[in-house]
Amino acid sequence: MRSQLLADAGGNGGTNPFLYVLLALFLVMGIVQVARPQLLWRLNRPLQKPFVKDYDATEPNARGYAMNRAVGVVFVIAVVWMFFVLIR
């Protein structure tokens, strides 16, 4: 299944450059989630406007940010693994 997906994405042995750009964007987002999850929280605030009256009341505490970082580490590992699969 994986080889079929890579063949469809890359054509005849080549790899679509769009996949590298997409994975690079995912990698940057994952690194930001690990390094500064508060930044992603601030960027997410306008999306909450129709649902939340007080943004500060719904902001995660220290444990919530630690969980965001842990999920970010797993995400970065998955993106790096996808890069290696594409390169092979």
JSON list of C-alpha atoms in Angstrom, two decimals:
[
{"chain": "A", "resi": 1, "resn": "MET", "atom": "CA", "xyz": [0.00, 0.00, 0.00]},
{"chain": "A", "resi": 2, "resn": "ARG", "atom": "CA", "xyz": [2.78, 2.43, 0.96]},
{"chain": "A", "resi": 3, "resn": "SER", "atom": "CA", "xyz": [4.71, 1.86, -2.25]},
{"chain": "A", "resi": 4, "resn": "GLN", "atom": "CA", "xyz": [1.54, 2.47, -4.27]},
{"chain": "A", "resi": 5, "resn": "LEU", "atom": "CA", "xyz": [0.92, 5.76, -2.46]},
{"chain": "A", "resi": 6, "resn": "LEU", "atom": "CA", "xyz": [4.49, 6.87, -3.07]},
{"chain": "A", "resi": 7, "resn": "ALA", "atom": "CA", "xyz": [4.27, 5.85, -6.72]},
{"chain": "A", "resi": 8, "resn": "ASP", "atom": "CA", "xyz": [1.05, 7.84, -7.12]},
{"chain": "A", "resi": 9, "resn": "ALA", "atom": "CA", "xyz": [2.52, 10.85, -5.35]},
{"chain": "A", "resi": 10, "resn": "GLY", "atom": "CA", "xyz": [5.86, 10.83, -7.07]},
{"chain": "A", "resi": 11, "resn": "GLY", "atom": "CA", "xyz": [5.18, 9.64, -10.57]},
{"chain": "A", "resi": 12, "resn": "ASN", "atom": "CA", "xyz": [7.90, 7.65, -12.29]},
{"chain": "A", "resi": 13, "resn": "GLY", "atom": "CA", "xyz": [10.52, 7.45, -9.58]},
{"chain": "A", "resi": 14, "resn": "GLY", "atom": "CA", "xyz": [10.49, 11.19, -8.91]},
{"chain": "A", "resi": 15, "resn": "THR", "atom": "CA", "xyz": [8.95, 12.81, -5.88]},
{"chain": "A", "resi": 16, "resn": "ASN", "atom": "CA", "xyz": [6.48, 15.64, -6.09]},
{"chain": "A", "resi": 17, "resn": "PRO", "atom": "CA", "xyz": [8.12, 18.78, -4.62]},
{"chain": "A", "resi": 18, "resn": "PHE", "atom": "CA", "xyz": [4.78, 19.81, -3.14]},
{"chain": "A", "resi": 19, "resn": "LEU", "atom": "CA", "xyz": [5.07, 16.93, -0.66]},
{"chain": "A", "resi": 20, "resn": "TYR", "atom": "CA", "xyz": [8.39, 18.29, 0.61]},
{"chain": "A", "resi": 21, "resn": "VAL", "atom": "CA", "xyz": [6.91, 21.77, 1.03]},
{"chain": "A", "resi": 22, "resn": "LEU", "atom": "CA", "xyz": [3.88, 20.37, 2.85]},
{"chain": "A", "resi": 23, "resn": "LEU", "atom": "CA", "xyz": [6.03, 18.27, 5.17]},
{"chain": "A", "resi": 24, "resn": "ALA", "atom": "CA", "xyz": [8.31, 21.24, 5.81]},
{"chain": "A", "resi": 25, "resn": "LEU", "atom": "CA", "xyz": [5.29, 23.32, 6.87]},
{"chain": "A", "resi": 26, "resn": "PHE", "atom": "CA", "xyz": [4.13, 20.51, 9.14]},
{"chain": "A", "resi": 27, "resn": "LEU", "atom": "CA", "xyz": [7.62, 20.29, 10.62]},
{"chain": "A", "resi": 28, "resn": "VAL", "atom": "CA", "xyz": [7.67, 24.02, 11.38]},
{"chain": "A", "resi": 29, "resn": "MET", "atom": "CA", "xyz": [4.24, 23.81, 12.98]},
{"chain": "A", "resi": 30, "resn": "GLY", "atom": "CA", "xyz": [5.35, 20.86, 15.11]},
{"chain": "A", "resi": 31, "resn": "ILE", "atom": "CA", "xyz": [8.51, 22.66, 16.24]},
{"chain": "A", "resi": 32, "resn": "VAL", "atom": "CA", "xyz": [6.47, 25.73, 17.18]},
{"chain": "A", "resi": 33, "resn": "GLN", "atom": "CA", "xyz": [4.10, 23.49, 19.13]},
{"chain": "A", "resi": 34, "resn": "VAL", "atom": "CA", "xyz": [7.04, 22.04, 21.06]},
{"chain": "A", "resi": 35, "resn": "ALA", "atom": "CA", "xyz": [8.88, 25.33, 21.59]},
{"chain": "A", "resi": 36, "resn": "ARG", "atom": "CA", "xyz": [6.04, 27.84, 22.06]},
{"chain": "A", "resi": 37, "resn": "PRO", "atom": "CA", "xyz": [2.55, 26.32, 22.38]},
{"chain": "A", "resi": 38, "resn": "GLN", "atom": "CA", "xyz": [1.28, 29.69, 23.70]},
{"chain": "A", "resi": 39, "resn": "LEU", "atom": "CA", "xyz": [1.92, 31.19, 20.26]},
{"chain": "A", "resi": 40, "resn": "LEU", "atom": "CA", "xyz": [-0.41, 28.65, 18.65]},
{"chain": "A", "resi": 41, "resn": "TRP", "atom": "CA", "xyz": [-2.96, 29.39, 21.35]},
{"chain": "A", "resi": 42, "resn": "ARG", "atom": "CA", "xyz": [-2.89, 33.11, 20.50]},
{"chain": "A", "resi": 43, "resn": "LEU", "atom": "CA", "xyz": [-3.26, 32.34, 16.79]},
{"chain": "A", "resi": 44, "resn": "ASN", "atom": "CA", "xyz": [-6.25, 30.11, 17.60]},
{"chain": "A", "resi": 45, "resn": "ARG", "atom": "CA", "xyz": [-8.14, 32.78, 19.55]},
{"chain": "A", "resi": 46, "resn": "PRO", "atom": "CA", "xyz": [-10.01, 34.30, 16.56]},
{"chain": "A", "resi": 47, "resn": "LEU", "atom": "CA", "xyz": [-11.34, 30.85, 15.66]},
{"chain": "A", "resi": 48, "resn": "GLN", "atom": "CA", "xyz": [-12.94, 30.62, 19.10]},
{"chain": "A", "resi": 49, "resn": "LYS", "atom": "CA", "xyz": [-14.78, 33.94, 18.81]},
{"chain": "A", "resi": 50, "resn": "PRO", "atom": "CA", "xyz": [-18.24, 32.52, 18.02]},
{"chain": "A", "resi": 51, "resn": "PHE", "atom": "CA", "xyz": [-18.04, 29.92, 20.81]},
{"chain": "A", "resi": 52, "resn": "VAL", "atom": "CA", "xyz": [-16.12, 31.48, 23.74]},
{"chain": "A", "resi": 53, "resn": "LYS", "atom": "CA", "xyz": [-16.95, 34.59, 25.75]},
{"chain": "A", "resi": 54, "resn": "ASP", "atom": "CA", "xyz": [-13.73, 34.75, 27.78]},
{"chain": "A", "resi": 55, "resn": "TYR", "atom": "CA", "xyz": [-10.58, 33.56, 26.02]},
{"chain": "A", "resi": 56, "resn": "ASP", "atom": "CA", "xyz": [-8.44, 33.64, 29.15]},
{"chain": "A", "resi": 57, "resn": "ALA", "atom": "CA", "xyz": [-10.80, 31.27, 30.97]},
{"chain": "A", "resi": 58, "resn": "THR", "atom": "CA", "xyz": [-10.25, 28.55, 28.37]},
{"chain": "A", "resi": 59, "resn": "GLU", "atom": "CA", "xyz": [-6.46, 28.87, 28.08]},
{"chain": "A", "resi": 60, "resn": "PRO", "atom": "CA", "xyz": [-4.64, 25.69, 29.12]},
{"chain": "A", "resi": 61, "resn": "ASN", "atom": "CA", "xyz": [-2.72, 25.59, 32.37]},
{"chain": "A", "resi": 62, "resn": "ALA", "atom": "CA", "xyz": [0.90, 24.39, 32.71]},
{"chain": "A", "resi": 63, "resn": "ARG", "atom": "CA", "xyz": [-0.12, 20.73, 32.46]},
{"chain": "A", "resi": 64, "resn": "GLY", "atom": "CA", "xyz": [-2.13, 21.44, 29.33]},
{"chain": "A", "resi": 65, "resn": "TYR", "atom": "CA", "xyz": [0.85, 23.11, 27.69]},
{"chain": "A", "resi": 66, "resn": "ALA", "atom": "CA", "xyz": [3.05, 20.18, 28.73]},
{"chain": "A", "resi": 67, "resn": "MET", "atom": "CA", "xyz": [0.61, 17.85, 27.00]},
{"chain": "A", "resi": 68, "resn": "ASN", "atom": "CA", "xyz": [0.72, 20.06, 23.89]},
{"chain": "A", "resi": 69, "resn": "ARG", "atom": "CA", "xyz": [4.50, 19.77, 23.91]},
{"chain": "A", "resi": 70, "resn": "ALA", "atom": "CA", "xyz": [4.37, 15.99, 24.28]},
{"chain": "A", "resi": 71, "resn": "VAL", "atom": "CA", "xyz": [1.97, 15.67, 21.36]},
{"chain": "A", "resi": 72, "resn": "GLY", "atom": "CA", "xyz": [4.20, 18.06, 19.39]},
{"chain": "A", "resi": 73, "resn": "VAL", "atom": "CA", "xyz": [7.24, 15.82, 19.96]},
{"chain": "A", "resi": 74, "resn": "VAL", "atom": "CA", "xyz": [5.31, 12.80, 18.65]},
{"chain": "A", "resi": 75, "resn": "PHE", "atom": "CA", "xyz": [4.15, 14.86, 15.67]},
{"chain": "A", "resi": 76, "resn": "VAL", "atom": "CA", "xyz": [7.69, 16.04, 14.84]},
{"chain": "A", "resi": 77, "resn": "ILE", "atom": "CA", "xyz": [8.96, 12.45, 15.01]},
{"chain": "A", "resi": 78, "resn": "ALA", "atom": "CA", "xyz": [6.19, 11.36, 12.62]},
{"chain": "A", "resi": 79, "resn": "VAL", "atom": "CA", "xyz": [6.98, 14.16, 10.15]},
{"chain": "A", "resi": 80, "resn": "VAL", "atom": "CA", "xyz": [10.71, 13.36, 10.21]},
{"chain": "A", "resi": 81, "resn": "TRP", "atom": "CA", "xyz": [9.86, 9.70, 9.59]},
{"chain": "A", "resi": 82, "resn": "MET", "atom": "CA", "xyz": [7.72, 10.73, 6.61]},
{"chain": "A", "resi": 83, "resn": "PHE", "atom": "CA", "xyz": [10.64, 12.73, 5.21]},
{"chain": "A", "resi": 84, "resn": "PHE", "atom": "CA", "xyz": [12.86, 9.65, 5.43]},
{"chain": "A", "resi": 85, "resn": "VAL", "atom": "CA", "xyz": [10.22, 7.51, 3.72]},
{"chain": "A", "resi": 86, "resn": "LEU", "atom": "CA", "xyz": [10.00, 10.01, 0.86]},
{"chain": "A", "resi": 87, "resn": "ILE", "atom": "CA", "xyz": [13.76, 10.21, 0.49]},
{"chain": "A", "resi": 88, "resn": "ARG", "atom": "CA", "xyz": [14.21, 6.43, 0.33]}
]
